[in-house]
């Protein structure tokens, strides 16, 4: 696990190694970056449902386009569909305008819509994050979420088997229970669950892992209810992979004097009011995927039809300690987690991508 300065250096290193006129008629979009007429490239951003301000997945994607705008003087427009049914018309509007060098589709739920639109607009370049669309004009980026989730699960397993307190939370060696809250029960979110469970069991397979899927990435009330139930049943720590729903998990942890683990961004920073219960976050470099795709367009080497997957070995996913609580986590736990990271990279630990 690493600090924030190190994370930025890794982001720039990874991006380097891997290495548009205004839109009309698109309702509900906003713009950023330089002037469309003079920009090095024009980019359309279609975010996942849950929208910006989730302190997680979408905000991480926005960090990538903002960094690209700063480095490459591009212009971009952003759209925030509220339902999956809005993906296809939103993507199509960008393509029909003919003004965009790249349309970036954030989230696996856009895959079906993009399969249709990519075939209908073969001259439009697209990128999708979190899924694969097998079209020659689409670059696909994915992640080994299970690898990073293993590390936070391993940490959770060690802490739930001992008495530990920090900030507003505590664990009890008497219970040996942790929880996982997912947004929707899909193969992608199950990768988070699988890695987390494997990490917990790697420490002690007698630890109970309670799992629940809320069915939404934008329902904090339901997330709070599910997490509260887990804490009531003895869970010391709950990990979520549920976008904005996860705010409810943090709220429940704070109410119950327990701990939580964030996802996609360092949520001890993006959700700072809950920093006293967020032990760590599993960071997924959606920003790197967006940045790398834009960089390829600016450098005229966009590779449609290719798939790229980021994992621990290239810092595409990583586990980071909470900004407020990280210094209080015992050093023997940190060193054991660090060793496990190296073992995964070396191939000595194989992390399942499906729940066992």
Tab-separated table of C-alpha atoms in Angstrom:
chain	number	residue	atom	x	y	z
A	1	UNK	CA	0.000	0.000	0.000
A	2	UNK	CA	1.267	3.504	-0.829
A	3	UNK	CA	0.827	7.205	-0.001
A	4	UNK	CA	-0.700	9.877	-2.260
A	5	UNK	CA	2.567	11.321	-3.664
A	6	UNK	CA	3.764	7.892	-4.630
A	7	UNK	CA	0.423	7.216	-6.297
A	8	UNK	CA	0.765	10.288	-8.521
A	9	UNK	CA	4.279	9.308	-9.538
A	10	UNK	CA	3.047	5.832	-10.410
A	11	UNK	CA	0.170	7.286	-12.402
A	12	UNK	CA	2.487	9.408	-14.530
A	13	UNK	CA	4.971	6.562	-14.933
A	14	UNK	CA	2.314	4.095	-15.975
A	15	UNK	CA	0.678	6.515	-18.373
A	16	UNK	CA	4.006	7.297	-20.015
A	17	UNK	CA	4.933	3.640	-20.311
A	18	UNK	CA	1.645	2.797	-22.034
A	19	UNK	CA	1.820	5.066	-23.926
A	20	UNK	CA	-12.111	18.321	-30.826
A	21	UNK	CA	-14.988	21.534	-31.838
A	22	UNK	CA	-17.883	22.022	-29.462
A	23	UNK	CA	-20.863	19.725	-29.222
A	24	UNK	CA	-24.333	20.852	-30.076
A	25	UNK	CA	-27.632	19.278	-29.137
A	26	UNK	CA	-26.405	17.161	-26.223
A	27	UNK	CA	-28.599	17.784	-23.230
A	28	UNK	CA	-27.197	17.690	-19.732
A	29	UNK	CA	-23.532	17.792	-20.651
A	30	UNK	CA	-20.804	20.090	-19.400
A	31	UNK	CA	-17.442	20.990	-20.887
A	32	UNK	CA	-13.887	21.321	-19.709
A	33	UNK	CA	-10.336	21.669	-20.902
A	34	UNK	CA	-9.188	24.116	-23.566
A	35	UNK	CA	-10.987	25.715	-26.495
A	36	UNK	CA	-12.661	23.226	-28.791
A	37	UNK	CA	-11.457	25.044	-31.915
A	38	UNK	CA	-7.812	25.087	-30.857
A	39	UNK	CA	-7.664	21.897	-28.795
A	40	UNK	CA	-5.273	19.065	-29.578
A	41	UNK	CA	-8.273	16.720	-29.456
A	42	UNK	CA	-11.972	16.815	-28.527
A	43	UNK	CA	-13.146	14.074	-26.193
A	44	UNK	CA	-16.662	13.011	-25.207
A	45	UNK	CA	-17.073	11.489	-21.741
A	46	UNK	CA	-20.101	9.317	-20.929
A	47	UNK	CA	-20.027	8.426	-17.243
A	48	UNK	CA	-21.595	5.465	-15.468
A	49	UNK	CA	-24.904	5.844	-13.665
A	50	UNK	CA	-24.379	7.300	-10.219
A	51	UNK	CA	-22.682	10.263	-11.832
A	52	UNK	CA	-19.914	12.587	-10.779
A	53	UNK	CA	-19.441	13.315	-7.112
A	54	UNK	CA	-19.465	9.639	-6.132
A	55	UNK	CA	-15.963	10.012	-4.716
A	56	UNK	CA	-15.252	6.734	-6.477
A	57	UNK	CA	-15.500	5.262	-9.981
A	58	UNK	CA	-16.793	8.227	-11.994
A	59	UNK	CA	-14.657	10.740	-10.135
A	60	UNK	CA	-11.618	8.587	-10.847
A	61	UNK	CA	-12.469	8.660	-14.570
A	62	UNK	CA	-12.873	12.420	-14.428
A	63	UNK	CA	-9.446	12.735	-12.789
A	64	UNK	CA	-8.009	11.046	-15.884
A	65	UNK	CA	-9.627	13.419	-18.377
A	66	UNK	CA	-8.701	16.425	-16.246
A	67	UNK	CA	-5.077	15.305	-16.118
A	68	UNK	CA	-5.111	14.759	-19.886
A	69	UNK	CA	-6.548	18.251	-20.397
A	70	UNK	CA	-3.759	19.698	-18.296
A	71	UNK	CA	-1.018	17.773	-20.082
A	72	UNK	CA	-2.259	17.807	-23.693
A	73	UNK	CA	-4.456	20.897	-24.019
A	74	UNK	CA	-7.482	18.894	-25.099
A	75	UNK	CA	-11.143	19.896	-24.800
A	76	UNK	CA	-13.847	17.594	-23.471
A	77	UNK	CA	-17.561	17.334	-22.858
A	78	UNK	CA	-19.148	15.264	-20.081
A	79	UNK	CA	-22.510	13.519	-19.887
A	80	UNK	CA	-24.045	11.773	-16.872
A	81	UNK	CA	-26.827	9.358	-17.903
A	82	UNK	CA	-29.128	8.477	-15.029
A	83	UNK	CA	-30.256	5.086	-16.336
A	84	UNK	CA	-28.750	2.378	-18.535
A	85	UNK	CA	-31.354	3.111	-21.213
A	86	UNK	CA	-29.761	6.532	-21.741
A	87	UNK	CA	-26.371	5.137	-22.746
A	88	UNK	CA	-27.157	4.375	-26.360
A	89	UNK	CA	-28.729	7.749	-27.287
A	90	UNK	CA	-26.043	9.642	-25.381
A	91	UNK	CA	-23.195	7.813	-27.089
A	92	UNK	CA	-24.958	8.218	-30.435
A	93	UNK	CA	-25.298	11.979	-30.035
A	94	UNK	CA	-21.562	12.351	-29.647
A	95	UNK	CA	-20.905	10.217	-32.718
A	96	UNK	CA	-23.575	11.912	-34.853
A	97	UNK	CA	-22.107	15.344	-34.148
A	98	UNK	CA	-18.889	14.339	-35.912
A	99	UNK	CA	-16.976	16.635	-33.596
A	100	UNK	CA	-15.213	14.168	-31.327
A	101	UNK	CA	-11.886	12.430	-31.823
A	102	UNK	CA	-12.733	9.944	-29.086
A	103	UNK	CA	-15.819	9.033	-27.079
A	104	UNK	CA	-14.964	7.507	-23.707
A	105	UNK	CA	-17.578	5.176	-22.220
A	106	UNK	CA	-17.111	4.582	-18.498
A	107	UNK	CA	-18.434	1.326	-17.040
A	108	UNK	CA	-19.323	-2.185	-18.176
A	109	UNK	CA	-23.022	-1.339	-18.387
A	110	UNK	CA	-22.315	0.664	-21.570
A	111	UNK	CA	-21.000	-2.349	-23.488
A	112	UNK	CA	-24.235	-3.396	-25.210
A	113	UNK	CA	-25.042	0.152	-26.291
A	114	UNK	CA	-21.506	0.667	-27.548
A	115	UNK	CA	-21.563	-2.570	-29.546
A	116	UNK	CA	-24.462	-1.127	-31.507
A	117	UNK	CA	-23.077	2.381	-31.871
A	118	UNK	CA	-19.511	1.345	-32.727
A	119	UNK	CA	-20.826	-0.696	-35.664
A	120	UNK	CA	-23.148	2.108	-36.746
A	121	UNK	CA	-20.373	4.734	-36.652
A	122	UNK	CA	-17.238	2.946	-37.913
A	123	UNK	CA	-15.281	6.196	-38.350
A	124	UNK	CA	-15.741	7.202	-34.706
A	125	UNK	CA	-13.054	6.093	-32.247
A	126	UNK	CA	-14.304	4.847	-28.890
A	127	UNK	CA	-12.892	3.567	-25.629
A	128	UNK	CA	-14.702	1.514	-23.009
A	129	UNK	CA	-13.495	1.067	-19.446
A	130	UNK	CA	-14.412	-2.086	-17.488
A	131	UNK	CA	-15.558	-4.207	-20.404
A	132	UNK	CA	-14.625	-5.472	-23.855
A	133	UNK	CA	-16.360	-4.471	-27.079
A	134	UNK	CA	-14.966	-6.435	-30.003
A	135	UNK	CA	-15.068	-3.778	-32.712
A	136	UNK	CA	-12.101	-2.400	-34.699
A	137	UNK	CA	-12.810	1.177	-33.605
A	138	UNK	CA	-13.068	0.411	-29.861
A	139	UNK	CA	-10.156	0.199	-27.404
A	140	UNK	CA	-11.095	-1.808	-24.312
A	141	UNK	CA	-9.562	-1.378	-20.874
A	142	UNK	CA	-10.034	-3.692	-17.913
A	143	UNK	CA	-8.559	-4.345	-14.487
A	144	UNK	CA	-7.629	-7.220	-12.220
A	145	UNK	CA	-9.870	-5.977	-9.431
A	146	UNK	CA	-9.550	-9.292	-7.619
A	147	UNK	CA	-5.826	-8.732	-7.046
A	148	UNK	CA	-6.250	-5.431	-5.210
A	149	UNK	CA	-9.295	-6.756	-3.379
A	150	UNK	CA	-7.217	-9.679	-2.116
A	151	UNK	CA	-4.894	-7.272	-0.314
A	152	UNK	CA	-7.638	-5.366	1.510
A	153	UNK	CA	-9.288	-8.699	2.339
A	154	UNK	CA	-6.034	-10.009	3.748
A	155	UNK	CA	-5.708	-6.910	5.914
A	156	UNK	CA	-9.342	-7.228	7.055
A	157	UNK	CA	-8.781	-10.870	7.941
A	158	UNK	CA	-5.815	-10.053	10.128
A	159	UNK	CA	-7.589	-7.211	11.914
A	160	UNK	CA	-10.868	-9.004	12.603
A	161	UNK	CA	-9.007	-11.756	14.425
A	162	UNK	CA	-7.525	-9.342	16.950
A	163	UNK	CA	-8.642	-6.512	19.199
A	164	UNK	CA	-7.829	-3.251	17.422
A	165	UNK	CA	-9.102	0.307	17.670
A	166	UNK	CA	-8.324	3.491	15.749
A	167	UNK	CA	-10.266	6.657	14.998
A	168	UNK	CA	-13.979	5.969	15.500
A	169	UNK	CA	-13.826	2.217	14.875
A	170	UNK	CA	-12.732	-0.979	16.557
A	171	UNK	CA	-12.535	-4.733	15.985
A	172	UNK	CA	-13.040	-7.585	18.404
A	173	UNK	CA	-11.181	-10.882	18.278
A	174	UNK	CA	-14.340	-12.558	19.559
A	175	UNK	CA	-16.346	-12.211	16.337
A	176	UNK	CA	-14.043	-12.985	13.339
A	177	UNK	CA	-16.568	-11.670	10.791
A	178	UNK	CA	-16.242	-9.223	7.879
A	179	UNK	CA	-18.627	-8.107	5.135
A	180	UNK	CA	-18.811	-7.261	1.430
A	181	UNK	CA	-21.439	-4.986	-0.169
A	182	UNK	CA	-21.679	-4.992	-3.968
A	183	UNK	CA	-23.614	-2.669	-6.285
A	184	UNK	CA	-25.052	-5.150	-8.785
A	185	UNK	CA	-24.313	-8.863	-8.871
A	186	UNK	CA	-22.400	-9.057	-12.142
A	187	UNK	CA	-19.196	-10.890	-13.096
A	188	UNK	CA	-17.219	-7.670	-12.763
A	189	UNK	CA	-18.362	-6.846	-9.231
A	190	UNK	CA	-17.987	-10.485	-8.273
A	191	UNK	CA	-14.281	-10.090	-9.020
A	192	UNK	CA	-14.096	-7.676	-6.071
A	193	UNK	CA	-15.969	-10.164	-3.889
A	194	UNK	CA	-13.807	-13.100	-5.000
A	195	UNK	CA	-10.537	-11.320	-4.303
A	196	UNK	CA	-11.729	-10.017	-0.944
A	197	UNK	CA	-12.910	-13.433	0.213
A	198	UNK	CA	-9.685	-15.067	-0.976
A	199	UNK	CA	-7.623	-12.520	0.949
A	200	UNK	CA	-9.636	-13.047	4.141
A	201	UNK	CA	-9.369	-16.808	3.832
A	202	UNK	CA	-5.660	-16.592	3.077
A	203	UNK	CA	-5.233	-15.430	6.654
A	204	UNK	CA	-7.849	-17.648	8.304
A	205	UNK	CA	-10.440	-19.684	6.435
A	206	UNK	CA	-12.638	-19.898	9.529
A	207	UNK	CA	-13.485	-16.175	9.262
A	208	UNK	CA	-17.060	-15.581	8.142
A	209	UNK	CA	-17.506	-13.286	5.117
A	210	UNK	CA	-21.057	-11.922	4.857
A	211	UNK	CA	-21.988	-10.785	1.320
A	212	UNK	CA	-24.847	-8.660	-0.008
A	213	UNK	CA	-25.687	-7.017	-3.343
A	214	UNK	CA	-27.819	-3.889	-3.155
A	215	UNK	CA	-28.795	-3.833	-6.840
A	216	UNK	CA	-27.762	-0.219	-7.403
A	217	UNK	CA	-24.679	1.955	-7.514
A	218	UNK	CA	-26.606	4.984	-6.352
A	219	UNK	CA	-28.576	3.992	-3.258
A	220	UNK	CA	-26.724	5.052	-0.083
A	221	UNK	CA	-29.770	4.303	2.092
A	222	UNK	CA	-29.797	0.676	0.973
A	223	UNK	CA	-26.034	0.471	1.423
A	224	UNK	CA	-26.383	1.761	4.964
A	225	UNK	CA	-29.127	-0.746	5.729
A	226	UNK	CA	-27.123	-3.698	4.396
A	227	UNK	CA	-23.943	-2.679	6.193
A	228	UNK	CA	-25.760	-2.027	9.451
A	229	UNK	CA	-27.187	-5.541	9.296
A	230	UNK	CA	-23.674	-6.924	8.807
A	231	UNK	CA	-22.268	-4.957	11.717
A	232	UNK	CA	-25.206	-6.081	13.853
A	233	UNK	CA	-24.327	-9.685	13.044
A	234	UNK	CA	-20.773	-9.164	14.244
A	235	UNK	CA	-18.837	-7.850	11.233
A	236	UNK	CA	-15.910	-5.642	12.217
A	237	UNK	CA	-15.072	-4.411	8.712
A	238	UNK	CA	-17.163	-4.045	5.535
A	239	UNK	CA	-15.659	-3.618	2.063
A	240	UNK	CA	-17.865	-2.131	-0.625
A	241	UNK	CA	-17.751	-2.108	-4.428
A	242	UNK	CA	-20.913	-0.134	-5.009
A	243	UNK	CA	-20.139	3.415	-6.182
A	244	UNK	CA	-22.216	6.065	-4.450
A	245	UNK	CA	-24.064	3.342	-2.506
A	246	UNK	CA	-20.881	2.961	-0.500
A	247	UNK	CA	-21.492	6.250	1.295
A	248	UNK	CA	-24.193	4.404	3.217
A	249	UNK	CA	-21.664	1.734	4.203
A	250	UNK	CA	-19.384	4.418	5.617
A	251	UNK	CA	-22.271	6.022	7.478
A	252	UNK	CA	-23.217	2.687	9.045
A	253	UNK	CA	-19.606	2.069	10.096
A	254	UNK	CA	-19.486	5.439	11.800
A	255	UNK	CA	-22.840	4.889	13.514
A	256	UNK	CA	-21.792	1.464	14.772
A	257	UNK	CA	-18.188	2.214	15.746
A	258	UNK	CA	-16.825	-0.207	13.120
A	259	UNK	CA	-14.568	0.010	10.056
A	260	UNK	CA	-15.069	0.161	6.284
A	261	UNK	CA	-12.918	-0.182	3.167
A	262	UNK	CA	-13.382	2.101	0.162
A	263	UNK	CA	-13.078	1.448	-3.551
A	264	UNK	CA	-11.798	2.921	-6.836
A	265	UNK	CA	-10.316	6.083	-5.240
A	266	UNK	CA	-8.770	6.740	-1.828
A	267	UNK	CA	-12.137	7.324	-0.188
A	268	UNK	CA	-10.586	8.451	3.086
A	269	UNK	CA	-9.820	11.596	1.053
A	270	UNK	CA	-12.806	11.807	-1.323
A	271	UNK	CA	-15.215	11.044	1.544
A	272	UNK	CA	-13.193	12.841	4.204
A	273	UNK	CA	-16.044	13.065	6.719
A	274	UNK	CA	-15.745	9.279	7.085
A	275	UNK	CA	-11.950	9.160	7.253
A	276	UNK	CA	-12.113	8.087	10.907
A	277	UNK	CA	-13.593	4.699	9.904
A	278	UNK	CA	-12.010	4.046	6.472
A	279	UNK	CA	-9.075	1.724	7.013
A	280	UNK	CA	-8.036	1.488	3.373
A	281	UNK	CA	-9.282	1.655	-0.228
A	282	UNK	CA	-8.822	-0.578	-3.255
A	283	UNK	CA	-7.832	1.953	-5.886
A	284	UNK	CA	-8.566	1.172	-9.520
A	285	UNK	CA	-6.756	3.353	-12.045
A	286	UNK	CA	-9.706	4.266	-14.220
A	287	UNK	CA	-7.939	7.618	-14.553
A	288	UNK	CA	-4.969	5.886	-16.139
A	289	UNK	CA	-7.180	4.097	-18.651
A	290	UNK	CA	-8.870	7.350	-19.701
A	291	UNK	CA	-5.586	9.234	-19.797
A	292	UNK	CA	-3.833	6.536	-21.823
A	293	UNK	CA	-6.616	6.411	-24.399
A	294	UNK	CA	-6.605	10.193	-24.828
A	295	UNK	CA	-2.816	10.217	-25.056
A	296	UNK	CA	-2.961	7.681	-27.866
A	297	UNK	CA	-5.369	9.909	-29.802
A	298	UNK	CA	-3.192	12.991	-29.304
A	299	UNK	CA	-0.133	11.027	-30.452
A	300	UNK	CA	-2.053	9.582	-33.409
A	301	UNK	CA	-1.488	5.970	-32.363
A	302	UNK	CA	-4.954	5.019	-31.099
A	303	UNK	CA	-5.285	1.230	-31.288
A	304	UNK	CA	-8.896	0.275	-31.881
A	305	UNK	CA	-9.694	-3.388	-31.413
A	306	UNK	CA	-7.068	-3.880	-28.700
A	307	UNK	CA	-7.645	-4.939	-25.097
A	308	UNK	CA	-5.525	-3.744	-22.161
A	309	UNK	CA	-5.765	-5.102	-18.635
A	310	UNK	CA	-4.166	-3.420	-15.613
A	311	UNK	CA	-3.243	-5.260	-12.422
A	312	UNK	CA	-0.949	-5.067	-9.401
A	313	UNK	CA	2.182	-5.619	-11.487
A	314	UNK	CA	1.733	-2.362	-13.394
A	315	UNK	CA	0.013	-0.388	-10.602
A	316	UNK	CA	-3.296	-0.538	-12.432
A	317	UNK	CA	-4.895	-1.537	-9.144
A	318	UNK	CA	-3.508	-1.004	-5.681
A	319	UNK	CA	-4.515	-1.016	-2.033
A	320	UNK	CA	-3.894	2.202	-0.089
A	321	UNK	CA	-4.178	2.812	3.629
A	322	UNK	CA	-6.602	5.410	4.922
A	323	UNK	CA	-5.285	8.929	5.204
A	324	UNK	CA	-6.264	9.219	8.883
A	325	UNK	CA	-6.044	5.610	10.100
A	326	UNK	CA	-3.212	4.169	8.026
A	327	UNK	CA	-0.486	5.141	10.469
A	328	UNK	CA	-2.302	3.279	13.267
A	329	UNK	CA	-2.518	-0.077	11.502
A	330	UNK	CA	0.051	-2.420	13.067
A	331	UNK	CA	3.322	-2.738	11.195
A	332	UNK	CA	3.181	-6.539	11.195
A	333	UNK	CA	-0.110	-6.317	9.267
A	334	UNK	CA	1.371	-3.870	6.755
A	335	UNK	CA	4.490	-5.929	6.153
A	336	UNK	CA	2.437	-9.107	5.688
A	337	UNK	CA	0.188	-7.369	3.149
A	338	UNK	CA	3.250	-6.015	1.326
A	339	UNK	CA	4.696	-9.527	1.115
A	340	UNK	CA	1.431	-10.844	-0.297
A	341	UNK	CA	1.483	-8.152	-2.991
A	342	UNK	CA	4.899	-9.308	-4.134
A	343	UNK	CA	3.789	-12.944	-4.080
A	344	UNK	CA	0.797	-12.171	-6.297
A	345	UNK	CA	2.984	-10.306	-8.774
A	346	UNK	CA	5.495	-13.181	-8.754
A	347	UNK	CA	2.731	-15.688	-9.381
A	348	UNK	CA	3.195	-17.427	-6.031
A	349	UNK	CA	-0.364	-16.534	-5.004
A	350	UNK	CA	-3.139	-17.050	-7.540
A	351	UNK	CA	-6.191	-14.897	-6.839
A	352	UNK	CA	-9.544	-16.209	-8.107
A	353	UNK	CA	-11.692	-13.876	-10.187
A	354	UNK	CA	-14.914	-15.694	-9.341
A	355	UNK	CA	-16.338	-16.389	-5.872
A	356	UNK	CA	-15.383	-19.907	-4.727
